[in-house]
Coordinates of C-alpha atoms and ligand atoms in Angstrom, one line a residue:
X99 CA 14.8 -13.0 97.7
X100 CA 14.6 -9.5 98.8
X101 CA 11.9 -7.4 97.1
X102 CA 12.6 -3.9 95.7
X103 CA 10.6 -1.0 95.8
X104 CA 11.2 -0.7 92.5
X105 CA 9.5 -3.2 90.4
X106 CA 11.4 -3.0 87.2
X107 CA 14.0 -4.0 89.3
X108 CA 11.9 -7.0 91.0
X109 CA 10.6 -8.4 87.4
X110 CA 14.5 -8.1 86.0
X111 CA 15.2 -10.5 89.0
X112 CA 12.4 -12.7 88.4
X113 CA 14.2 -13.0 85.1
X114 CA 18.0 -13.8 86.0
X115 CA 16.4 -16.0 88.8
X116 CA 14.2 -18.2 86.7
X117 CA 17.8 -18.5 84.4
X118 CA 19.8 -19.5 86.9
X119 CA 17.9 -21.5 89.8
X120 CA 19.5 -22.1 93.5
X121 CA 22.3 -19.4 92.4
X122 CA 21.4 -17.8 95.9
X123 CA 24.9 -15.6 96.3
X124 CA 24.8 -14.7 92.7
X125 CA 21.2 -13.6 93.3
X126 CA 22.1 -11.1 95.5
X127 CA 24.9 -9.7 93.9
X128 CA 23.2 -9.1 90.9
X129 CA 20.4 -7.9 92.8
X130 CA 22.2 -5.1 94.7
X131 CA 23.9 -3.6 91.3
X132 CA 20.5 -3.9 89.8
X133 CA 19.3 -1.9 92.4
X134 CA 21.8 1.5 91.7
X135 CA 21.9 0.4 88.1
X136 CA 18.7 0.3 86.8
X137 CA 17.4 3.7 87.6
X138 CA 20.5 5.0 86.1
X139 CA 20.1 3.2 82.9
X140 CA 16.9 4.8 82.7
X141 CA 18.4 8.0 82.2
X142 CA 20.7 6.7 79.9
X143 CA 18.9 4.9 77.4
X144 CA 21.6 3.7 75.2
X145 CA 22.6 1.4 78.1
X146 CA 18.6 0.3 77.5
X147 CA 18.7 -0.4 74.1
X148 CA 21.6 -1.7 74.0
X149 CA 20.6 -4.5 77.0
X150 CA 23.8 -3.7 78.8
X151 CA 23.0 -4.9 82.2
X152 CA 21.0 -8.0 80.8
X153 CA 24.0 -9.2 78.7
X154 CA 27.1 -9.1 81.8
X155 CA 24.5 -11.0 84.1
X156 CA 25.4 -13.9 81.1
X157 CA 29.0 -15.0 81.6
X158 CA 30.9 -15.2 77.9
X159 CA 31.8 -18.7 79.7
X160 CA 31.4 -21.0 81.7
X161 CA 33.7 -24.0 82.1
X162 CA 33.3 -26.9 84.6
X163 CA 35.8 -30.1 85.1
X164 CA 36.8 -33.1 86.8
X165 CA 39.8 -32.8 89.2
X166 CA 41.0 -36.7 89.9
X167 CA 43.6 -37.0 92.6
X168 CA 45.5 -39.5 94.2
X169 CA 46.0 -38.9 97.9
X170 CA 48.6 -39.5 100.3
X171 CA 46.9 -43.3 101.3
X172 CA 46.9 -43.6 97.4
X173 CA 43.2 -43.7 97.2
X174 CA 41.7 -41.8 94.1
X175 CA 39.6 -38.2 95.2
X176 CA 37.9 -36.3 92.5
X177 CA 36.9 -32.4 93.2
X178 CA 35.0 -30.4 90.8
X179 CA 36.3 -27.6 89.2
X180 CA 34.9 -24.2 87.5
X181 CA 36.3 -21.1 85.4
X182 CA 33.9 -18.1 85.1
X183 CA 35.2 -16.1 82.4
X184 CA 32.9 -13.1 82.7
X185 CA 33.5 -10.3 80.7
X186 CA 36.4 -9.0 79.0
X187 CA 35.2 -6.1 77.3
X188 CA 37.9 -3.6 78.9
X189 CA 40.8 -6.1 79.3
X190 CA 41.6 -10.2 79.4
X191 CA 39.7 -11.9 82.0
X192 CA 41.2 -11.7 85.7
X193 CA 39.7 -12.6 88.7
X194 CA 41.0 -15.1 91.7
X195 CA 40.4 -18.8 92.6
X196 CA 38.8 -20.1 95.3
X197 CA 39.2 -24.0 97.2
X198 CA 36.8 -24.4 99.7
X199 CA 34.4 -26.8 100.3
X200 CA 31.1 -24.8 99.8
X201 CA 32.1 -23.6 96.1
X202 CA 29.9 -24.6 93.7
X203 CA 28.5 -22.3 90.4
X204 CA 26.5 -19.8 92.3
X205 CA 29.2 -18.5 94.7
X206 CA 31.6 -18.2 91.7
X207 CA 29.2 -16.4 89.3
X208 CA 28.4 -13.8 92.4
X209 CA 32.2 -13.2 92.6
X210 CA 32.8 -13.4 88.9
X211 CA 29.9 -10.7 88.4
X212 CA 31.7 -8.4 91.5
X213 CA 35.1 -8.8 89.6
X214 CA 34.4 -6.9 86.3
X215 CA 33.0 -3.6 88.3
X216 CA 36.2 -4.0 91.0
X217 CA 38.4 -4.4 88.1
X218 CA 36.6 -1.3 85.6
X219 CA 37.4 0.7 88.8
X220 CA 40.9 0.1 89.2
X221 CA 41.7 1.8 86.3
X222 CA 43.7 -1.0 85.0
X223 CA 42.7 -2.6 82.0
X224 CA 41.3 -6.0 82.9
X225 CA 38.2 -7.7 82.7
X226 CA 36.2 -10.0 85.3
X227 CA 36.5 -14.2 86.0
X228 CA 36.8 -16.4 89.1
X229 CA 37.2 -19.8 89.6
X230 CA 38.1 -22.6 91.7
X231 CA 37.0 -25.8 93.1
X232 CA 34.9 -27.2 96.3
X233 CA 38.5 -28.9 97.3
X234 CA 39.1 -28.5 101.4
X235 CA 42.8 -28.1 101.9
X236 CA 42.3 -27.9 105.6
X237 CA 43.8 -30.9 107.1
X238 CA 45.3 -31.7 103.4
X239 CA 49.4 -32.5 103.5
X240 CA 51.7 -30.1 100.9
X241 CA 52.2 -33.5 98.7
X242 CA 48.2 -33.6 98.7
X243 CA 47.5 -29.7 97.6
X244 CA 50.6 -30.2 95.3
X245 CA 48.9 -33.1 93.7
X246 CA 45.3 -31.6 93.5
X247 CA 47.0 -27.6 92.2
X248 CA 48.7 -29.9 89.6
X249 CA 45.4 -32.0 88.3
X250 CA 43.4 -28.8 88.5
X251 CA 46.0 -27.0 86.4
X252 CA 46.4 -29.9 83.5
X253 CA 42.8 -28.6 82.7
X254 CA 42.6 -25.3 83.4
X255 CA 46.1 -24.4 81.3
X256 CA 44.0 -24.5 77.9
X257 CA 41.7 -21.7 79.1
X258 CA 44.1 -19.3 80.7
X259 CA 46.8 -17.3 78.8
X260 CA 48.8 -13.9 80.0
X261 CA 46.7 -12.2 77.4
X262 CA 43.0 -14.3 78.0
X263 CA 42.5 -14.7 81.3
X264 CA 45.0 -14.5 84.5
X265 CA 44.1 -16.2 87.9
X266 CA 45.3 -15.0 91.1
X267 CA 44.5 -16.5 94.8
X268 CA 41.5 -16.3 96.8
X269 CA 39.8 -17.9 100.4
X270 CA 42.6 -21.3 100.4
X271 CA 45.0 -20.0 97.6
X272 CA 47.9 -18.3 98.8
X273 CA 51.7 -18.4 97.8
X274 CA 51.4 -22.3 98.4
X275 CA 49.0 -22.6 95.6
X276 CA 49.9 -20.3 93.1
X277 CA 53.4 -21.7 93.5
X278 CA 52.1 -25.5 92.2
X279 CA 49.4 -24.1 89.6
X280 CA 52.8 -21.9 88.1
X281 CA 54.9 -24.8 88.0
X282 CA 52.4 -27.2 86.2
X283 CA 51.3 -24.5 83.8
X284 CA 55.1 -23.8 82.5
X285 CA 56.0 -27.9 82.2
X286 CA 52.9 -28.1 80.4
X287 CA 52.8 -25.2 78.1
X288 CA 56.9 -24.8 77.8
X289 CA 57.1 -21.1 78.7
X290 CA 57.5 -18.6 81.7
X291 CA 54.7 -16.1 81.5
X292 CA 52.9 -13.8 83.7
X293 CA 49.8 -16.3 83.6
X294 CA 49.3 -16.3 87.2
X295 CA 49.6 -13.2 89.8
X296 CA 50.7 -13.6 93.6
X297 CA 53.5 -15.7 92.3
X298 CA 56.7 -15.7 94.3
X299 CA 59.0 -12.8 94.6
X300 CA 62.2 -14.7 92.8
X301 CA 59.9 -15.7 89.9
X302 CA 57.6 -12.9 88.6
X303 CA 55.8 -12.0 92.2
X304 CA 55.4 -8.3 92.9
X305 CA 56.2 -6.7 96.1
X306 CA 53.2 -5.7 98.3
X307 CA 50.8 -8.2 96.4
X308 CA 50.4 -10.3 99.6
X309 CA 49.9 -7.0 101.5
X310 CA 47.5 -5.2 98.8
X311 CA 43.5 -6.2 99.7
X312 CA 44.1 -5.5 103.4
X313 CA 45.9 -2.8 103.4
X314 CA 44.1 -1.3 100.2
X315 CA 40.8 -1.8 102.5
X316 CA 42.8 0.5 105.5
X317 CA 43.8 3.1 102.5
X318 CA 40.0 3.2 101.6
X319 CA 38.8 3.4 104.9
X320 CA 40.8 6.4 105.7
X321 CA 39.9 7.9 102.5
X322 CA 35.8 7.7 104.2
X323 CA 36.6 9.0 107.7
X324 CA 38.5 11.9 106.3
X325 CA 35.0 12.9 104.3
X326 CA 34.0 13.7 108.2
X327 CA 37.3 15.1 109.5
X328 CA 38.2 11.1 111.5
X329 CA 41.2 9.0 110.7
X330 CA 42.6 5.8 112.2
X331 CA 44.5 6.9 114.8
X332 CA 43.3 5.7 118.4
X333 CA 40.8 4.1 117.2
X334 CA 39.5 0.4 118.3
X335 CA 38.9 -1.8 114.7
X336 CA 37.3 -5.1 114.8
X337 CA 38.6 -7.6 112.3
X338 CA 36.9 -10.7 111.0
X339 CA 38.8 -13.5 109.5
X340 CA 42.6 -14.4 110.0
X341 CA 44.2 -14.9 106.4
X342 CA 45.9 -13.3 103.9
X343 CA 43.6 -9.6 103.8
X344 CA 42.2 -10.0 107.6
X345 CA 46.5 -10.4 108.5
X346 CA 47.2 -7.2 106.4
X347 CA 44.2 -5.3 107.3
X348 CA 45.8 -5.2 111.0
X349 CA 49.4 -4.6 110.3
X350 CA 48.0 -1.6 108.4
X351 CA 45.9 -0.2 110.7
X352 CA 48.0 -0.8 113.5
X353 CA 50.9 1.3 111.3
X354 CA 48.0 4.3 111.4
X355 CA 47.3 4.3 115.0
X356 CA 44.5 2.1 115.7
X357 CA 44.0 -0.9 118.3
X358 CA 42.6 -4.2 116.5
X359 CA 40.9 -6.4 119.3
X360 CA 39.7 -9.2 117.1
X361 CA 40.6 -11.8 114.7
X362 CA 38.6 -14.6 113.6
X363 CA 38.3 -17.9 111.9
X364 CA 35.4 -20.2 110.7
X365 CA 35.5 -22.0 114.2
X366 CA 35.3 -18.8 116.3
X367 CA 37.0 -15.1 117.5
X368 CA 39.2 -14.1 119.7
X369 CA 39.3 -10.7 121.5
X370 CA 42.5 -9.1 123.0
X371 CA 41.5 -5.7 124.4
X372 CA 45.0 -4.5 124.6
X373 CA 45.1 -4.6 120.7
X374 CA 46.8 -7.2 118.8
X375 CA 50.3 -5.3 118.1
X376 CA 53.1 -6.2 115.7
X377 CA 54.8 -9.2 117.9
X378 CA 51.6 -10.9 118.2
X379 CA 50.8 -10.7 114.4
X380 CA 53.7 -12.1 113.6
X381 CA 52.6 -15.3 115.8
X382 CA 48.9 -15.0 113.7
X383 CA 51.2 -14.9 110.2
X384 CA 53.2 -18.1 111.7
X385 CA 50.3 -19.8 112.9
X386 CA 48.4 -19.2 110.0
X387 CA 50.8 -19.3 107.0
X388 CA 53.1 -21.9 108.2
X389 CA 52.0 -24.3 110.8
X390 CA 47.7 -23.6 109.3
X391 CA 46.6 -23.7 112.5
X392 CA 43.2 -22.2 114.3
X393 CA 42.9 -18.6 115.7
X394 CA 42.2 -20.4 118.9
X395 CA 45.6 -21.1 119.8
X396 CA 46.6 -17.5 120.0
X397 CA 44.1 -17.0 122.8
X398 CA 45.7 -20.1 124.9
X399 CA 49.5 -17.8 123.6
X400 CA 48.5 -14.6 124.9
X401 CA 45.7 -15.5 127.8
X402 CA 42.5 -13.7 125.9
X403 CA 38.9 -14.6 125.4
X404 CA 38.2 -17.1 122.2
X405 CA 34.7 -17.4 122.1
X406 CA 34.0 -20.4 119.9
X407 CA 31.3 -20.3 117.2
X408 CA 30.6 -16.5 117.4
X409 CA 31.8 -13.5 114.6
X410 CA 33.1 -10.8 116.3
X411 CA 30.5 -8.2 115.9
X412 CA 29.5 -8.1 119.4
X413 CA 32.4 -6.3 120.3
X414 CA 32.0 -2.6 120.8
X415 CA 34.1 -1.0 118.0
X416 CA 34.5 2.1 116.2
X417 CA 35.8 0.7 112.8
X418 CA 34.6 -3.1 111.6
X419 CA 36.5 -4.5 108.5
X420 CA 34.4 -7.9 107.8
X421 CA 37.7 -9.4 106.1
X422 CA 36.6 -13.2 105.9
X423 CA 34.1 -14.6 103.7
X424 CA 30.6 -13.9 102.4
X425 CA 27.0 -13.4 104.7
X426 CA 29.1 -12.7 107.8
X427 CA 27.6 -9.8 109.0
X428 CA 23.6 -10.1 109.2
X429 CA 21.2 -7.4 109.5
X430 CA 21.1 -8.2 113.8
X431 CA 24.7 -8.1 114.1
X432 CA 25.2 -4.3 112.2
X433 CA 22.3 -2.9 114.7
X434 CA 24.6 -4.3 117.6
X435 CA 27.6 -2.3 115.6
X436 CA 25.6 0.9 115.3
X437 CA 24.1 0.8 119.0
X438 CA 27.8 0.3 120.1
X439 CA 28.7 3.2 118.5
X440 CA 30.2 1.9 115.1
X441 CA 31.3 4.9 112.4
X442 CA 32.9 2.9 109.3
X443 CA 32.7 -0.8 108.0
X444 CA 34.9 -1.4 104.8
X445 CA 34.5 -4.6 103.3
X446 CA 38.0 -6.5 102.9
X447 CA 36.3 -9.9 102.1
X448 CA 33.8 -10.0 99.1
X449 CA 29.9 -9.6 100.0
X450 CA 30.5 -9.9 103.9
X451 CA 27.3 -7.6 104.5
X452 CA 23.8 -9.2 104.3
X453 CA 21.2 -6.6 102.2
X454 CA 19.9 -6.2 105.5
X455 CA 23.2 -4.6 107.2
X456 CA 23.8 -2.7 104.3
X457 CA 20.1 -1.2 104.6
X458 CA 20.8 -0.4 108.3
X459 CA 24.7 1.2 107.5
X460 CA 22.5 3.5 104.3
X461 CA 19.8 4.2 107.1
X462 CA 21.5 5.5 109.7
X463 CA 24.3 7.0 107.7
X464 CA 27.1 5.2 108.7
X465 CA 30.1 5.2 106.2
X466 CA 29.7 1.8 104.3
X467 CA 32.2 0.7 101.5
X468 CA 31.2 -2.9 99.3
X469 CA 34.5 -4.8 98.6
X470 CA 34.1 -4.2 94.8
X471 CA 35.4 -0.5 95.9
X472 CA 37.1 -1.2 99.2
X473 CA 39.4 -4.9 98.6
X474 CA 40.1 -4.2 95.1
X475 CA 43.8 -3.6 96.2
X476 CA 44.6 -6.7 95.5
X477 CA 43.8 -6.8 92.1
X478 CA 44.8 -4.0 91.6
X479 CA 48.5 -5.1 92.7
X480 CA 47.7 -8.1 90.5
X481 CA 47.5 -5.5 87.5
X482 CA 50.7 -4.0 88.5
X483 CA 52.4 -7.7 88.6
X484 CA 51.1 -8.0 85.1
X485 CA 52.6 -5.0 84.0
X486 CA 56.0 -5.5 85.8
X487 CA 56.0 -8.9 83.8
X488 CA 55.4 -7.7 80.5
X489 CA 58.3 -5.4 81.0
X490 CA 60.2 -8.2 82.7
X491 CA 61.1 -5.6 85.4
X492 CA 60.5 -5.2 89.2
X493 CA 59.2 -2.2 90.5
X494 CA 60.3 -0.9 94.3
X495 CA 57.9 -1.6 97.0
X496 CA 57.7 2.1 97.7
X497 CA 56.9 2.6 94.1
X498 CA 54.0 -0.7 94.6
X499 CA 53.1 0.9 97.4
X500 CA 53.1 4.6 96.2
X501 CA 50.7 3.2 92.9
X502 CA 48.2 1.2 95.0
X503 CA 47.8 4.3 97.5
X504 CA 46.7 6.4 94.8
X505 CA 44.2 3.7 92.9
X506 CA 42.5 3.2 96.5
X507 CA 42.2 7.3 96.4
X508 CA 41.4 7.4 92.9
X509 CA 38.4 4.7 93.1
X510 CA 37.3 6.4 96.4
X511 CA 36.6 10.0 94.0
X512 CA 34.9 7.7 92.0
X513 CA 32.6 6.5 94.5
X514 CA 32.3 9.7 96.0
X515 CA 31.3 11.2 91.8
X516 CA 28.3 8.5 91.2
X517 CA 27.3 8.5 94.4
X518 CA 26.7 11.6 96.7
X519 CA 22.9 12.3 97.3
X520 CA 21.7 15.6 97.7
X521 CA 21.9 15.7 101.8
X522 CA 25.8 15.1 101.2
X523 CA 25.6 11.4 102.1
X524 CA 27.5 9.1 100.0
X525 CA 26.2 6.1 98.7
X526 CA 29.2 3.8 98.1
X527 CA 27.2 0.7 96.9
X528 CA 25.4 3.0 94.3
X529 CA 29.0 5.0 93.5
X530 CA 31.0 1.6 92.9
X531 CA 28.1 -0.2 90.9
X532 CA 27.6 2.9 88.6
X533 CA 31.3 3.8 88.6
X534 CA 32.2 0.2 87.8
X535 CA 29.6 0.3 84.8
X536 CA 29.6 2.8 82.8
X537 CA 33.4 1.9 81.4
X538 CA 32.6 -1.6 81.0
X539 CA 29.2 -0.5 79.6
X540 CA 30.5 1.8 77.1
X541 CA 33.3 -0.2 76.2
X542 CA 30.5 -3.4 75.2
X543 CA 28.3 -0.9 72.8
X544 CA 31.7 0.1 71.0
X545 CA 32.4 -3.3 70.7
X546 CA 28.7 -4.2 68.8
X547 CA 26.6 -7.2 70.0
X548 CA 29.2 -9.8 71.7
Ligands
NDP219 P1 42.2 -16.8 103.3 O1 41.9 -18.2 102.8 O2 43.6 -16.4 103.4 O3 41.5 -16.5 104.7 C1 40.1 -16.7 104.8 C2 39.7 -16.4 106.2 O4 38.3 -16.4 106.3 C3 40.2 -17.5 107.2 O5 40.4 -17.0 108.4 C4 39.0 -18.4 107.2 O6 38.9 -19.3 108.3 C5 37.9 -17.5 107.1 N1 36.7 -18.1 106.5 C6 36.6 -18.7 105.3 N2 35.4 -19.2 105.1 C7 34.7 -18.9 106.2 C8 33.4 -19.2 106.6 N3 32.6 -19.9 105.7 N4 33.0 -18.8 107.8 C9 33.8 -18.1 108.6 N5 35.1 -17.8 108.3 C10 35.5 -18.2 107.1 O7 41.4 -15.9 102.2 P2 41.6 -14.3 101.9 O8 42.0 -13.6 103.2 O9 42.4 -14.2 100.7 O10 40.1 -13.9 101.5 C11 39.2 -13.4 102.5 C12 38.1 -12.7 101.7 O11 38.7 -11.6 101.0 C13 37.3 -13.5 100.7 O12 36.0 -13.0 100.7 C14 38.0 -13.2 99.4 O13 37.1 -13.3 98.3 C15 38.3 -11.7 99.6 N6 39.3 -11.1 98.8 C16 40.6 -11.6 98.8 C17 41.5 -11.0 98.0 C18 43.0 -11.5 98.0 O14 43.8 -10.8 97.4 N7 43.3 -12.5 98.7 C19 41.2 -9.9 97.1 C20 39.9 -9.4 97.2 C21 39.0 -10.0 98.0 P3 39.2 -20.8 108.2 O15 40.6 -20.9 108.1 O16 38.6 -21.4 109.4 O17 38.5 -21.3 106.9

């Protein structure tokens, strides 16, 4: 673990890591917010007394199950499954799920802990959770994911409500997914309610959710290069990952100007240095959405470089938008960004950066947006779907559009308030952690000692 210079900050850590051993990811989260935070709850000491930052590192709850199976050979599989319910101090707990093989409690708590400051600065009233399962549904049939979304959901149902707690997708739950967890939810409970966001359009979906984190992350973006007089147009982007917010993230910034020359996937990248324009997209959305297949192929389609087992970030660039998963961008890769010339990176996937890039972007001044600020489009668009339910109306895609525009502006102030040093510089890890905080914060010492 990384070592602070400050050392309240290093024996708060010693703390929360003796509590929760191996928890590397959550570690680090909790480390980087204690790093803005804790200064600034010295200057406010109510946060102090009232042990603020001590009691959202401890989840309200925890839950953990057994997910038995049967797959399509008949043979019994059983996954494990989790629900982080966080905080809910400024709304009912919210927060995605995740299927991938390397889930297990840490990875969840880190995202969990990231959610409630995302979601405190959306504006929206809702408070933090995650969950998921270290199910692999690559290579898995629909029969088999519809099996496994049903057995996860037979659980989970008890725990989730429209007004408790609301999961969405994450890394291997798109419409697919949410599409079985809805179904088994409403034979099992008897009702249709807004439990679930990123459901489909004819049942309760809301436009411009599938497009919200990446294009959110393009609408933040250009909110930073406008702070020194840039915007998208003509410039080259690098993109990492090739689902649902890497997919979105290029349609966007392709609609603004720019050339994206790279997609990704957990095998490799490919680069296309003519830019990877609307026709060729909608061959990534097919390839990935439909047939699930590997970013590979579209190299072999349109005759570019795939360079297996590498991240992009070799590529010379002058926007990077790390859209995949977490720790994809080490501290060697953001000097190869910067030496090539490298202005913005806005995190579309959550904790992408090591600390180490992160201390390299804040060094030499580059702008830097964490996804609590920069992907929390998507939840915020989850928001608006849960809002749209309640008033069992659909709002125009304009109008979706229009809204998630102006949250992306509005928690771009934000960070810009909390976190502008004296030499003009903003700080957007320090802006989002504080600006995330103190509404959550105040809302917990209204609320007494819960
Ligand atoms: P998808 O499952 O649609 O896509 C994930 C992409 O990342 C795939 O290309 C996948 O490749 C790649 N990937 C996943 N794990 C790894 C890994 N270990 N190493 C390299 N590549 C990997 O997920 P999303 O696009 O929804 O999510 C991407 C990121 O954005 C995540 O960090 C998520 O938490 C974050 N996010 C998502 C939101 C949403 O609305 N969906 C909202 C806010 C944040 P492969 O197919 O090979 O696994």
């Amino acid at each position: 673990m990384e070592q602070s210079q400050n050392p309240q900050v290093n024996e708060f850590m010693t703390k929360v890591i003796a509590k929760n051993p191996g928890e590397v990811e959550f570690h680090q989260a909790v480390f980087e917010v204690a790093e803005s935070l804790i200064p600034y709850i010295e200057e406010h000491p109510k946060y102090k007394k009232g042990k603020i930052l001590e009691r959202m590192v401890e989840p309200e709850r925890v839950l953990m199950f057994r997910i038995p199976w049967l797959d399509d050979k008949g043979e019994i599989q059983i996954n494990r499954g989790f629900r982080i319910q966080m905080n809910s101090a400024i709304g009912p707990y919210k927060g995605g799920l995740r299927l991938h093989p390397t889930v297990y409690l840490g990875i969840l708590k880190f995202l969990a802990f990231e959610q409630v400051f995302k979601n405190s600065l959306t504006t929206l009233p809702m408070g933090g959770s995650k969950g998921g399962s270290d199910f692999d549904p690559k290579g898995k049939s629909d029969s088999e994911v519809m099996h496994f979304c049903q057995s996860l959901m037979t659980e989970l149902y008890r725990h989730i409500g429209p007004n408790l707690d609301i999961p969405a997708g994450d890394i291997g739950v798109g419409g697919r997914e949410i599409g079985f967890l809805f179904g088994q939810y409403k034979r099992i409970k008897n009702e249709f309610t807004g439990v679930l966001t990123g459901k489909g359009l004819q049942w309760g979906g809301s436009l411009i959710r599938p497009e919200a984190t990446g294009y959110g992350n393009v609408y933040f973006a250009k909110e930073m290069l406008a702070t020194k007089g840039f915007d998208f147009k003509g410039k080259t982007v690098s993109i990492s990952g090739s689902g649902n917010v890497a997919q979105f993230a290029t349609q966007k910034a392709t609609h603004l100007g720019a050339k994206v020359i790279t997609l990704s996937d957990s095998s490799g990248f490919i680069y296309d240095p003519k830019g990877i324009d609307a026709k060729k997209l909608a061959f990534v959305f097919e390839l990935k959405n439909i047939k699930r297949g590997r970013i590979k192929e579209y190299a072999t389609k349109y005759n570019v470089e795939y360079y297996e087992g590498h991240r992009p970030w070799g590529i010379k660039c002058d926007i990077a938008l790390p859209c995949a998963t977490q720790n994809e961008l080490n501290g060697e890769e953001a000097k190869i960004l910067i030496d090539n010339g490298c202005i913005c990176v806005s995190e579309g996937a959550n904790m992408p950066c090591t600390p180490e890039a992160i201390n390299l972007f804040h060094e030499k001044k580059i702008l830097f947006a964490p996804g609590k600020a920069s992907n929390a489009g998507g939840v915020s668009v989850s928001g608006l779907e849960m809002t749209q339910n309640s008033m069992r109306l659909p709002w125009a895609s304009e109008e979706v559009d229009k809204k998630l525009h102006e949250i992306m502006v509005s928690i771009h102030n934000t960070c810009v308030k909390y976190g502008k040093g004296d030499d003009g510089y903003v700080n957007y890890v320090k802006g989002a952690n504080i600006g995330g905080f103190v509404k959550v914060a105040d809302a917990m010492l209204a609320q007494g000692t819960v």
